[in-house]
Coordinates of C-alpha atoms and ligand atoms in Angstrom, one line a residue:
X1 CA 15.8 -22.2 -0.7
X2 CA 14.5 -22.1 -4.3
X3 CA 17.7 -22.3 -6.2
X4 CA 18.9 -25.5 -4.5
X5 CA 16.0 -27.6 -5.7
X6 CA 16.0 -26.5 -9.3
X7 CA 17.2 -28.2 -12.4
X8 CA 18.1 -26.6 -15.7
X9 CA 15.5 -27.4 -18.4
X10 CA 16.1 -25.0 -21.2
X11 CA 19.3 -23.5 -22.4
X12 CA 19.9 -20.7 -24.8
X13 CA 23.5 -20.1 -25.7
X14 CA 25.5 -19.6 -22.5
X15 CA 22.4 -18.5 -20.5
X16 CA 19.9 -20.7 -18.8
X17 CA 16.4 -20.5 -17.6
X18 CA 16.1 -22.7 -14.6
X19 CA 13.0 -24.5 -13.4
X20 CA 12.4 -25.9 -10.0
X21 CA 12.1 -29.7 -10.1
X22 CA 8.5 -30.2 -8.8
X23 CA 5.5 -29.5 -11.1
X24 CA 3.4 -26.4 -10.2
X25 CA 0.0 -27.1 -8.7
X26 CA -2.8 -26.3 -11.1
X27 CA -4.7 -24.5 -8.3
X28 CA -1.7 -22.6 -7.0
X29 CA -2.5 -19.2 -5.8
X30 CA -0.4 -16.8 -3.9
X31 CA -1.7 -16.3 -0.4
X32 CA 1.2 -14.2 0.8
X33 CA 0.4 -12.1 3.9
X34 CA 2.9 -9.5 4.8
X35 CA 2.1 -8.8 8.4
X36 CA 2.6 -5.8 10.5
X37 CA 6.2 -6.7 10.9
X38 CA 8.2 -3.7 11.9
X39 CA 11.8 -4.0 13.3
X40 CA 12.2 -5.2 16.8
X41 CA 8.7 -6.6 16.9
X42 CA 7.1 -10.0 17.4
X43 CA 3.9 -11.0 15.7
X44 CA 0.8 -12.3 17.4
X45 CA -2.2 -13.3 15.4
X46 CA -5.4 -12.4 17.2
X47 CA -8.9 -12.9 15.7
X48 CA -7.6 -12.7 12.1
X49 CA -5.7 -9.5 12.7
X50 CA -2.1 -9.0 13.3
X51 CA -1.1 -6.8 16.2
X52 CA 2.2 -5.4 17.1
X53 CA 3.9 -6.1 20.3
X54 CA 7.2 -4.3 20.9
X55 CA 10.3 -6.0 22.2
X56 CA 12.1 -2.6 22.1
X57 CA 11.4 0.3 24.3
X58 CA 12.2 2.8 21.6
X59 CA 9.3 5.2 21.1
X60 CA 8.3 7.0 18.0
X61 CA 8.6 10.8 18.4
X62 CA 5.4 12.7 18.4
X63 CA 4.5 14.1 14.9
X64 CA 3.5 17.4 16.6
X65 CA 7.1 17.7 17.9
X66 CA 9.0 16.5 14.9
X67 CA 7.0 18.7 12.6
X68 CA 6.3 21.6 15.0
X69 CA 7.4 24.0 12.2
X70 CA 4.8 22.7 9.9
X71 CA 1.7 22.0 12.0
X72 CA 0.0 23.4 15.1
X73 CA -3.2 22.2 16.7
X74 CA -6.2 23.9 15.3
X75 CA -7.8 25.6 18.3
X76 CA -11.3 25.5 16.7
X77 CA -11.4 21.9 17.7
X78 CA -12.8 21.1 21.1
X79 CA -10.7 19.0 23.5
X80 CA -12.4 15.8 24.6
X81 CA -14.1 15.9 28.0
X82 CA -15.9 13.5 30.4
X83 CA -19.3 14.4 29.0
X84 CA -18.2 13.4 25.5
X85 CA -16.9 10.1 26.7
X86 CA -20.1 9.5 28.5
X87 CA -22.0 10.1 25.3
X88 CA -19.9 7.7 23.3
X89 CA -20.3 5.0 26.0
X90 CA -24.0 5.5 25.8
X91 CA -24.1 4.4 22.2
X92 CA -21.1 2.0 22.1
X93 CA -21.1 0.5 25.6
X94 CA -17.5 -0.9 26.1
X95 CA -16.4 -0.7 22.4
X96 CA -14.0 2.1 23.2
X97 CA -10.3 2.3 24.2
X98 CA -9.1 5.0 26.6
X99 CA -6.0 3.3 28.0
X100 CA -2.8 5.0 26.8
X101 CA -0.8 1.7 26.3
X102 CA -3.7 0.1 24.4
X103 CA -3.9 3.2 22.2
X104 CA -0.3 3.0 21.2
X105 CA -0.8 0.7 18.2
X106 CA -3.5 3.0 16.8
X107 CA -1.5 6.2 17.5
X108 CA 1.6 5.0 15.6
X109 CA 1.9 4.4 11.9
X110 CA 3.4 1.3 10.2
X111 CA 6.7 3.0 9.4
X112 CA 7.1 4.1 13.0
X113 CA 7.7 7.6 11.7
X114 CA 4.6 9.4 12.9
X115 CA 2.8 9.3 16.3
X116 CA -0.4 11.0 17.4
X117 CA -1.8 11.7 20.8
X118 CA -5.3 10.5 20.7
X119 CA -6.9 9.7 24.0
X120 CA -9.9 7.8 22.6
X121 CA -10.6 5.1 20.1
X122 CA -14.2 4.3 19.1
X123 CA -15.2 0.9 17.6
X124 CA -18.7 1.2 16.2
X125 CA -20.4 -2.0 15.1
X126 CA -23.0 -0.5 12.7
X127 CA -23.2 2.3 10.1
X128 CA -25.9 3.9 12.2
X129 CA -23.5 4.1 15.2
X130 CA -20.9 5.8 12.8
X131 CA -23.6 8.3 11.9
X132 CA -24.4 9.1 15.5
X133 CA -20.8 9.5 16.4
X134 CA -20.0 11.8 13.4
X135 CA -23.1 13.9 14.0
X136 CA -22.1 14.4 17.6
X137 CA -18.5 15.2 16.7
X138 CA -19.6 17.6 14.0
X139 CA -21.9 19.5 16.4
X140 CA -19.3 19.6 19.2
X141 CA -16.3 20.3 16.7
X142 CA -14.4 17.2 17.8
X143 CA -11.8 16.1 15.2
X144 CA -11.9 12.5 14.0
X145 CA -9.4 10.2 12.1
X146 CA -11.1 7.3 10.3
X147 CA -8.8 4.2 10.7
X148 CA -8.8 0.9 8.8
X149 CA -5.9 -1.6 9.3
X150 CA -3.4 1.2 9.9
X151 CA -1.1 0.1 7.2
X152 CA -1.1 3.4 5.3
X153 CA 2.3 4.7 4.3
X154 CA 1.9 8.5 4.3
X155 CA 0.9 9.2 7.9
X156 CA -2.8 9.5 7.1
X157 CA -4.3 6.9 9.3
X158 CA -3.1 8.1 12.7
X159 CA -3.9 11.4 14.5
X160 CA -1.5 14.3 14.6
X161 CA -2.8 15.8 17.9
X162 CA -5.7 14.6 20.0
X163 CA -8.2 13.6 17.3
X164 CA -10.6 10.8 18.1
X165 CA -9.7 7.6 16.2
X166 CA -12.8 6.0 14.6
X167 CA -11.8 2.4 13.9
X168 CA -13.8 0.4 11.3
X169 CA -12.5 -2.9 12.5
X170 CA -15.8 -4.0 14.1
X171 CA -17.8 -3.3 11.0
X172 CA -16.6 -6.4 9.3
X173 CA -19.2 -8.6 7.8
X174 CA -19.5 -10.0 4.3
X175 CA -23.0 -8.8 3.2
X176 CA -23.6 -10.8 0.1
X177 CA -22.0 -12.3 -3.0
X178 CA -23.7 -12.9 -6.3
X179 CA -21.9 -15.7 -8.1
X180 CA -23.5 -14.9 -11.5
X181 CA -22.5 -11.2 -11.6
X182 CA -19.4 -11.6 -9.4
X183 CA -20.5 -8.7 -7.2
X184 CA -19.3 -8.7 -3.6
X185 CA -20.9 -6.5 -1.0
X186 CA -19.1 -6.2 2.3
X187 CA -18.6 -4.0 5.3
X188 CA -15.6 -1.6 5.1
X189 CA -13.8 -3.3 8.0
X190 CA -13.4 -6.7 6.3
X191 CA -9.7 -7.5 6.1
X192 CA -8.6 -7.7 2.4
X193 CA -7.3 -11.3 2.8
X194 CA -10.5 -12.4 4.4
X195 CA -12.5 -11.1 1.5
X196 CA -10.2 -12.7 -0.9
X197 CA -10.3 -16.1 0.8
X198 CA -14.1 -15.9 0.9
X199 CA -14.1 -15.2 -2.8
X200 CA -11.6 -18.0 -3.5
X201 CA -14.2 -20.5 -2.1
X202 CA -16.6 -19.3 -4.7
X203 CA -14.1 -19.4 -7.5
X204 CA -13.5 -15.6 -7.6
X205 CA -10.7 -13.2 -6.8
X206 CA -10.6 -9.8 -5.2
X207 CA -9.4 -7.5 -8.0
X208 CA -6.6 -6.0 -5.9
X209 CA -3.7 -7.6 -4.1
X210 CA -1.0 -6.1 -1.9
X211 CA 1.6 -7.0 0.6
X212 CA -0.4 -5.7 3.6
X213 CA -3.5 -7.9 2.7
X214 CA -3.4 -9.7 6.1
X215 CA -4.1 -6.4 7.9
X216 CA -5.5 -3.7 5.6
X217 CA -9.3 -3.3 5.3
X218 CA -11.4 -3.3 2.1
X219 CA -12.6 0.2 3.2
X220 CA -9.0 1.3 3.7
X221 CA -7.9 0.2 0.3
X222 CA -10.9 2.0 -1.3
X223 CA -10.2 5.1 0.9
X224 CA -6.6 5.2 -0.4
X225 CA -7.4 4.0 -3.9
X226 CA -4.6 1.4 -3.4
X227 CA -3.0 0.1 -6.6
X228 CA -1.0 -3.0 -5.6
X229 CA 0.5 -5.9 -7.5
X230 CA -2.2 -6.7 -10.0
X231 CA -3.4 -3.3 -11.2
X232 CA -1.9 -4.2 -14.5
X233 CA -4.4 -7.0 -14.9
X234 CA -7.5 -5.8 -13.0
X235 CA -7.2 -2.0 -13.3
X236 CA -7.9 0.7 -10.7
X237 CA -10.6 0.6 -8.0
X238 CA -12.2 3.4 -9.8
X239 CA -13.2 0.8 -12.4
X240 CA -14.1 -2.2 -10.1
X241 CA -15.9 -0.5 -7.2
X242 CA -19.6 -0.3 -8.2
X243 CA -21.0 1.3 -5.1
X244 CA -20.3 2.6 -1.6
X245 CA -22.0 3.3 1.7
X246 CA -20.4 6.3 3.5
X247 CA -21.2 8.5 6.4
X248 CA -20.7 12.2 5.9
X249 CA -19.4 14.4 8.7
X250 CA -22.9 15.6 9.6
X251 CA -24.1 12.0 10.0
X252 CA -25.9 11.7 6.6
X253 CA -25.6 8.2 5.2
X254 CA -24.8 8.1 1.5
X255 CA -25.7 4.8 -0.1
X256 CA -25.0 3.6 -3.7
X257 CA -24.6 -0.1 -2.9
X258 CA -27.2 -1.1 -5.5
X259 CA -24.4 -1.8 -7.9
X260 CA -25.6 -1.3 -11.3
X261 CA -22.9 -1.8 -13.9
X262 CA -24.4 1.0 -15.9
X263 CA -26.0 4.1 -14.5
X264 CA -25.7 7.5 -16.2
X265 CA -28.1 9.5 -14.1
X266 CA -26.0 12.3 -12.8
X267 CA -22.6 12.7 -11.1
X268 CA -21.0 9.4 -10.1
X269 CA -20.5 10.4 -6.4
X270 CA -18.7 7.2 -5.3
X271 CA -15.6 8.3 -7.1
X272 CA -15.2 11.3 -4.8
X273 CA -14.8 8.8 -1.9
X274 CA -12.3 6.5 -3.7
X275 CA -8.9 7.9 -2.7
X276 CA -10.3 10.6 -0.4
X277 CA -8.3 9.2 2.5
X278 CA -11.0 9.8 5.1
X279 CA -11.2 13.5 4.3
X280 CA -14.9 13.9 3.4
X281 CA -16.7 10.8 4.7
X282 CA -16.3 7.5 6.5
X283 CA -16.7 4.5 4.2
X284 CA -18.8 1.8 5.8
X285 CA -19.7 -0.5 2.9
X286 CA -18.2 -1.5 -0.4
X287 CA -19.7 -3.1 -3.5
X288 CA -17.1 -4.4 -5.9
X289 CA -17.0 -6.4 -9.1
X290 CA -14.8 -9.4 -8.8
X291 CA -13.3 -11.5 -11.7
X292 CA -13.3 -15.3 -11.9
X293 CA -10.2 -16.7 -10.1
X294 CA -7.5 -17.8 -12.5
X295 CA -6.9 -21.6 -12.4
X296 CA -3.2 -21.5 -13.3
X297 CA -0.4 -19.3 -11.9
X298 CA 3.2 -19.0 -13.0
X299 CA 5.9 -16.8 -11.6
X300 CA 9.3 -16.2 -13.2
X301 CA 12.1 -14.2 -11.6
X302 CA 14.7 -12.8 -14.0
X303 CA 18.1 -11.1 -13.8
X304 CA 18.5 -8.2 -16.2
X305 CA 21.6 -6.2 -16.9
X306 CA 20.2 -2.7 -17.5
X307 CA 17.1 -0.5 -17.0
X308 CA 16.7 -0.2 -20.7
X309 CA 16.5 -4.0 -20.9
X310 CA 13.8 -4.0 -18.1
X311 CA 11.7 -1.7 -20.2
X312 CA 12.2 -3.8 -23.3
X313 CA 11.3 -7.0 -21.4
X314 CA 8.1 -5.3 -20.2
X315 CA 7.2 -4.2 -23.7
X316 CA 7.7 -7.7 -25.1
X317 CA 5.8 -9.3 -22.2
X318 CA 2.8 -7.1 -22.8
X319 CA 2.7 -8.2 -26.5
X320 CA 3.7 -11.8 -26.2
X321 CA 2.1 -12.8 -22.9
X322 CA -0.8 -10.4 -23.4
X323 CA -4.0 -11.7 -21.7
X324 CA -2.2 -14.0 -19.3
X325 CA 0.2 -11.3 -17.9
X326 CA -1.0 -10.5 -14.4
X327 CA 2.0 -8.8 -12.7
X328 CA 5.2 -7.2 -13.9
X329 CA 7.4 -6.0 -11.0
X330 CA 10.9 -4.7 -11.1
X331 CA 13.5 -4.4 -8.3
X332 CA 17.1 -3.0 -8.3
X333 CA 20.1 -4.9 -6.9
X334 CA 20.2 -2.9 -3.7
X335 CA 16.6 -3.7 -2.8
X336 CA 17.4 -7.3 -3.2
X337 CA 20.5 -7.0 -1.0
X338 CA 18.4 -5.6 1.7
X339 CA 15.8 -8.4 1.4
X340 CA 18.7 -10.9 1.5
X341 CA 19.8 -9.5 4.8
X342 CA 16.2 -9.4 6.1
X343 CA 15.4 -12.9 5.1
X344 CA 18.9 -14.1 6.0
X345 CA 18.8 -16.1 2.8
X346 CA 20.6 -16.5 -0.5
X347 CA 19.1 -15.0 -3.6
X348 CA 17.0 -17.3 -5.8
X349 CA 19.2 -16.3 -8.8
X350 CA 22.5 -17.7 -7.9
X351 CA 24.7 -17.3 -11.0
X352 CA 25.6 -13.7 -10.3
X353 CA 24.3 -10.4 -9.0
X354 CA 22.4 -8.4 -11.7
X355 CA 21.7 -4.6 -11.6
X356 CA 18.0 -5.3 -12.0
X357 CA 15.5 -8.1 -11.4
X358 CA 12.0 -8.6 -12.8
X359 CA 9.2 -10.7 -11.5
X360 CA 6.6 -11.8 -14.0
X361 CA 3.4 -13.4 -13.0
X362 CA 1.0 -15.1 -15.5
X363 CA -2.4 -16.3 -14.6
X364 CA -5.0 -17.9 -16.8
X365 CA -7.3 -20.9 -17.2
X366 CA -5.1 -23.4 -19.0
X367 CA -1.8 -24.4 -17.4
X368 CA -0.2 -26.1 -20.4
X369 CA -1.1 -23.1 -22.6
X370 CA 0.4 -20.6 -20.1
X371 CA 3.5 -22.7 -19.5
X372 CA 4.2 -22.9 -23.3
X373 CA 3.6 -19.2 -23.8
X374 CA 5.9 -18.2 -20.8
X375 CA 8.7 -20.5 -21.8
X376 CA 8.7 -19.3 -25.4
X377 CA 8.7 -15.8 -24.3
X378 CA 11.6 -16.3 -21.8
X379 CA 13.6 -18.3 -24.4
X380 CA 13.3 -15.4 -26.9
X381 CA 14.2 -12.8 -24.2
X382 CA 17.3 -14.8 -23.4
X383 CA 18.3 -15.3 -27.0
X384 CA 17.9 -11.6 -27.6
X385 CA 20.2 -10.9 -24.7
X386 CA 17.5 -9.1 -22.7
X387 CA 17.5 -11.6 -19.8
X388 CA 20.7 -12.8 -18.3
X389 CA 19.4 -15.6 -16.0
X390 CA 16.0 -16.6 -14.6
X391 CA 14.0 -19.1 -12.6
X392 CA 10.4 -20.3 -12.9
X393 CA 8.6 -21.5 -9.8
X394 CA 7.4 -25.1 -9.9
X395 CA 5.1 -25.3 -7.0
X396 CA 3.1 -23.1 -4.7
X397 CA 5.9 -22.9 -2.1
X398 CA 8.4 -21.8 -4.7
X399 CA 5.9 -19.4 -6.1
X400 CA 5.4 -17.8 -2.7
X401 CA 9.2 -17.7 -2.1
X402 CA 9.8 -15.9 -5.3
X403 CA 7.1 -13.3 -4.4
X404 CA 8.8 -13.0 -1.0
X405 CA 11.8 -11.4 -2.7
X406 CA 9.5 -8.7 -4.0
X407 CA 7.0 -8.3 -1.2
X408 CA 9.5 -8.1 1.6
X409 CA 11.2 -5.0 0.3
X410 CA 9.1 -2.7 2.4
X411 CA 10.0 -4.5 5.6
X412 CA 13.7 -4.9 4.5
X413 CA 13.9 -1.2 3.7
X414 CA 13.2 -0.2 7.2
X415 CA 14.8 -2.9 9.3
X416 CA 17.8 -0.7 10.0
X417 CA 15.8 1.9 11.8
X418 CA 13.5 3.7 9.3
X419 CA 12.7 4.5 5.7
X420 CA 11.8 7.6 3.8
X421 CA 9.2 6.5 1.2
X422 CA 8.5 8.1 -2.1
X423 CA 5.8 6.5 -4.2
X424 CA 5.8 8.2 -7.6
X425 CA 4.5 8.0 -11.2
X426 CA 7.1 8.9 -13.8
X427 CA 7.2 8.3 -17.5
X428 CA 8.8 4.9 -17.9
X429 CA 12.0 6.1 -19.7
X430 CA 12.9 8.4 -16.8
X431 CA 11.6 6.3 -13.9
X432 CA 14.9 4.8 -12.6
X433 CA 16.7 8.1 -13.0
X434 CA 15.1 9.2 -9.7
X435 CA 16.9 6.5 -7.7
X436 CA 20.2 7.4 -9.3
X437 CA 19.6 11.1 -8.7
X438 CA 18.7 10.4 -5.0
X439 CA 21.8 8.3 -4.4
X440 CA 24.0 10.9 -6.1
X441 CA 22.6 13.6 -3.8
X442 CA 23.0 11.5 -0.7
X443 CA 26.6 10.7 -1.7
X444 CA 27.3 14.4 -2.3
X445 CA 26.1 15.1 1.2
X446 CA 28.4 12.4 2.6
X447 CA 25.6 10.7 4.5
X448 CA 25.1 7.3 2.8
X449 CA 26.9 4.0 3.2
X450 CA 25.5 0.5 3.0
X451 CA 28.0 -0.9 5.6
X452 CA 29.2 2.1 7.6
X453 CA 26.8 2.4 10.6
X454 CA 28.1 5.9 11.4
X455 CA 26.3 7.2 8.3
X456 CA 22.5 7.9 8.8
X457 CA 21.5 6.5 5.4
X458 CA 22.0 2.9 4.2
X459 CA 21.0 3.3 0.6
X460 CA 18.2 4.6 -1.7
X461 CA 16.7 1.6 -3.4
X462 CA 14.2 1.4 -6.2
X463 CA 11.4 -1.1 -7.1
X464 CA 7.8 -1.1 -8.1
X465 CA 5.0 -1.7 -10.4
X466 CA 6.8 -0.9 -13.6
X467 CA 3.8 -2.1 -15.6
X468 CA 1.9 0.9 -14.1
X469 CA 4.8 3.4 -14.4
X470 CA 5.0 3.4 -10.6
X471 CA 8.4 3.6 -8.9
X472 CA 8.9 3.1 -5.1
X473 CA 12.0 5.0 -4.0
X474 CA 12.8 3.8 -0.5
X475 CA 15.6 5.6 1.3
X476 CA 16.6 3.1 4.0
X477 CA 18.0 4.9 7.1
X478 CA 19.5 4.0 10.4
X479 CA 17.3 6.6 12.1
X480 CA 14.9 9.3 11.0
X481 CA 16.5 12.7 11.0
X482 CA 15.6 16.2 9.9
X483 CA 19.0 16.5 8.2
X484 CA 18.4 13.5 5.9
X485 CA 14.8 14.7 5.2
X486 CA 16.1 18.1 4.1
X487 CA 18.4 16.4 1.6
X488 CA 15.5 14.5 0.1
X489 CA 12.6 17.0 0.3
X490 CA 11.6 18.9 -1.7
X491 CA 14.3 17.6 -4.0
X492 CA 12.4 14.4 -4.8
X493 CA 9.2 16.2 -5.5
X494 CA 10.9 18.8 -7.7
X495 CA 12.6 16.0 -9.7
X496 CA 9.3 14.2 -10.2
X497 CA 7.5 17.4 -11.2
X498 CA 10.3 18.3 -13.7
X499 CA 9.4 15.0 -15.5
X500 CA 5.7 15.7 -15.4
X501 CA 5.1 12.8 -12.9
X502 CA 2.9 12.5 -9.9
X503 CA 4.3 12.7 -6.3
X504 CA 1.9 9.9 -5.3
X505 CA 1.1 7.0 -7.6
X506 CA -0.8 4.9 -5.0
X507 CA -0.1 5.6 -1.3
X508 CA -1.8 9.0 -1.3
X509 CA -1.1 12.3 0.3
X510 CA -1.8 11.9 4.0
X511 CA 0.3 14.0 6.4
X512 CA 3.6 13.5 4.5
X513 CA 2.6 15.1 1.2
X514 CA -0.1 17.6 2.2
X515 CA 2.3 20.6 1.7
X516 CA 3.6 19.3 -1.6
X517 CA 0.5 18.7 -3.6
X518 CA 1.3 21.7 -5.8
X519 CA 4.1 19.7 -7.4
X520 CA 1.4 17.6 -9.0
X521 CA -1.8 19.7 -9.2
X522 CA -2.5 23.1 -10.5
X523 CA -3.9 26.0 -8.5
X524 CA -7.3 25.5 -10.1
X525 CA -7.4 21.8 -9.2
X526 CA -6.3 22.6 -5.6
X527 CA -9.1 25.2 -5.3
X528 CA -11.7 22.7 -6.6
X529 CA -10.4 20.1 -4.0
X530 CA -10.7 22.7 -1.2
X531 CA -14.3 23.5 -2.4
X532 CA -15.2 19.8 -2.2
X533 CA -13.7 19.5 1.3
X534 CA -15.5 22.6 2.5
X535 CA -18.8 21.4 1.0
X536 CA -18.8 18.0 2.6
X537 CA -16.9 18.9 5.8
X538 CA -17.5 22.6 6.6
X539 CA -16.1 22.3 10.1
X540 CA -13.1 20.4 8.9
X541 CA -13.5 17.7 11.6
X542 CA -12.5 14.7 9.3
X543 CA -8.8 13.8 9.2
X544 CA -7.5 17.4 9.7
X545 CA -3.9 18.5 9.1
X546 CA -3.7 16.1 6.1
X547 CA -4.5 15.7 2.4
X548 CA -5.5 19.2 1.4
Ligands
FAD1 P1 -5.4 2.8 7.0 O1 -3.9 2.7 6.9 O2 -6.0 2.5 8.3 O3 -5.9 4.2 6.4 C1 -5.4 4.8 5.3 C2 -6.1 6.1 5.0 O4 -7.5 5.8 4.6 C3 -6.2 7.0 6.1 O5 -6.2 8.3 5.7 C4 -7.5 6.7 6.8 O6 -8.1 7.9 7.5 C5 -8.4 6.4 5.6 N1 -9.4 5.3 5.9 C6 -9.2 4.0 6.2 N2 -10.3 3.4 6.3 C7 -11.3 4.3 6.0 C8 -12.7 4.2 5.9 N3 -13.4 3.1 6.1 N4 -13.4 5.3 5.5 C9 -12.7 6.5 5.2 N5 -11.4 6.6 5.3 C10 -10.7 5.5 5.7 N6 -0.6 0.5 -1.2 C11 -0.8 0.4 -2.5 O7 -1.5 1.2 -3.1 N7 -0.2 -0.7 -3.2 C12 0.6 -1.6 -2.5 O8 1.1 -2.5 -3.2 C13 0.8 -1.5 -1.1 N8 1.5 -2.4 -0.5 C14 1.7 -2.2 0.9 C15 2.5 -3.2 1.5 C16 2.7 -3.0 2.9 C17 3.6 -4.0 3.6 C18 2.2 -1.9 3.6 C19 2.4 -1.8 5.1 C20 1.3 -1.0 2.9 C21 1.1 -1.2 1.6 N9 0.3 -0.2 0.9 C22 0.1 -0.4 -0.5 C23 -0.2 1.0 1.5 C24 -1.7 1.0 1.5 O9 -2.2 2.3 1.5 C25 -2.4 0.2 2.5 O10 -1.9 -1.0 2.7 C26 -4.0 0.1 2.4 O11 -4.5 0.7 1.2 C27 -4.5 0.9 3.6 O12 -5.6 0.2 4.1 P2 -5.8 0.3 5.7 O13 -7.1 -0.4 5.9 O14 -4.7 -0.2 6.4 O15 -6.0 1.8 5.9
MLT2 C1 4.7 -2.1 -2.5 O1 4.5 -2.0 -3.7 O2 5.5 -2.9 -2.0 C2 3.9 -1.2 -1.7 O3 3.4 -0.1 -2.3 C3 4.5 -0.8 -0.4 C4 5.8 -0.1 -0.3 O4 6.3 0.3 -1.4 O5 6.4 0.0 0.7
ZN3 ZN1 3.3 -0.4 -4.4

């Protein structure tokens, strides 16, 4: 427990910023891996990948049944037969899965909200094999779902009906790293944490970090244009990805892995694939520009009394911490209560409960300089009454523990049975209003109570990457139900649209938001999207029933 080992070192008025007693390691880096840790599951680490094994017999309902009113199987797609399986065996030998039990993990999503009915998973080992598979599927009109680490949060990575799952997990080699330019070239199936550890050995860092790093793939994060915890510092993947290798539905291999920083000859095609969620091609290789790894990390966790104060602290942090600020995350009290129950642990800030909490990470090259800057900043924030109480990690363990109170919110939100997730961009001043509006609506419907297990909803909680204007509204439920979903949708999307926000800041559209895209995009934009989809995938075999 962090709080127990700390001692007060600075005091401003009646408030204090507490520091843990041990000095922070100069090389401290957060290697926090949130694993595939759904409720009622145990974790087994196998060959650097987490797999789920269920201790509960509860099965996830079939997407096709839960959403029968929204989606029917497209009869243009051929049903798999023995001849098809024979063909895939001829190119992949035994790198396929047909057994229903073994397919379960790949048919179900991380939230245990969606379940498909695929009868076949293919694990190619080379880009050429992916090309052969897609050409065959396109000719025969067999539908395909590309799958990375299956950590996506919008039902995009699993089939809806009997689509073939094309897993990238066996295309997983680091291709090259240039320590002068900082350019990493790797296969799409490399796990994000593996790539980052490889880079750490060379003194570099992957320019994206997220809680699912122990399971998600580099190709998966590019396919979803994931944002994560350090977008504030390193920017979007549209900036750092320099080139891609991708296979189009007809088997054509597109390759822009040459990775020039500057190249203004024509359309920059790689951007079409970043965030395309497996709808127009299968990414097999990624070339990405990686920054030097910071030498010194600090994490401060603060209690704040209002949402207005959260915004003000952010504004001040940007100015005063400027180049060393690498993450600024906010969490509401209810999200922290859920994490407390999940971790079975006391909160690191012990003095009282606060309506909001903020996690600030700094990273730079000079520990003394960063410490001084952070302490001055926090001292002023407390003097100004913006921060009520706070704690600064003093070693790597404490640093990880503080991050745990942020990174475990996804798991904690669904530990009671499920979670409806809304990942939205909203202008900062209105951002938390959505959480309040959602709770008011759930209360008016009489379906929410933190303690009373007879109510389907536990609470709507809010947290997220406030530095990016990105709110995660998680509605923690005791079970998924149509009645709860109807209270939330399209209400949430309408609310976001009324504030000129986006219904997906970083998780994407997938199956969940396919029918709601018009809340964020105009008719003209949607038509252009459809034109692109039709151009690259005229038979619609790639990830059908989703995205657009
Ligand atoms: P999958 O889940 O397997 O697939 C996601 C989508 O991409 C699917 O549509 C799939 O068809 C497609 N796809 C996957 N690989 C390929 C490929 N090689 N070629 C073409 N299409 C492909 N997201 C954020 O943005 N920020 C976060 O902070 C964040 N934190 C998370 C924390 C947790 C605990 C979890 C479970 C998820 C989190 N996510 C976050 C969601 C995020 O989308 C995924 O973690 C990650 O980007 C998906 O990678 P994956 O390899 O698991 O892809
Ligand atoms: C996060 O920021 O924790 C992720 O986007 C995942 C989530 O919200 O569940
Ligand atoms: Zn996020």
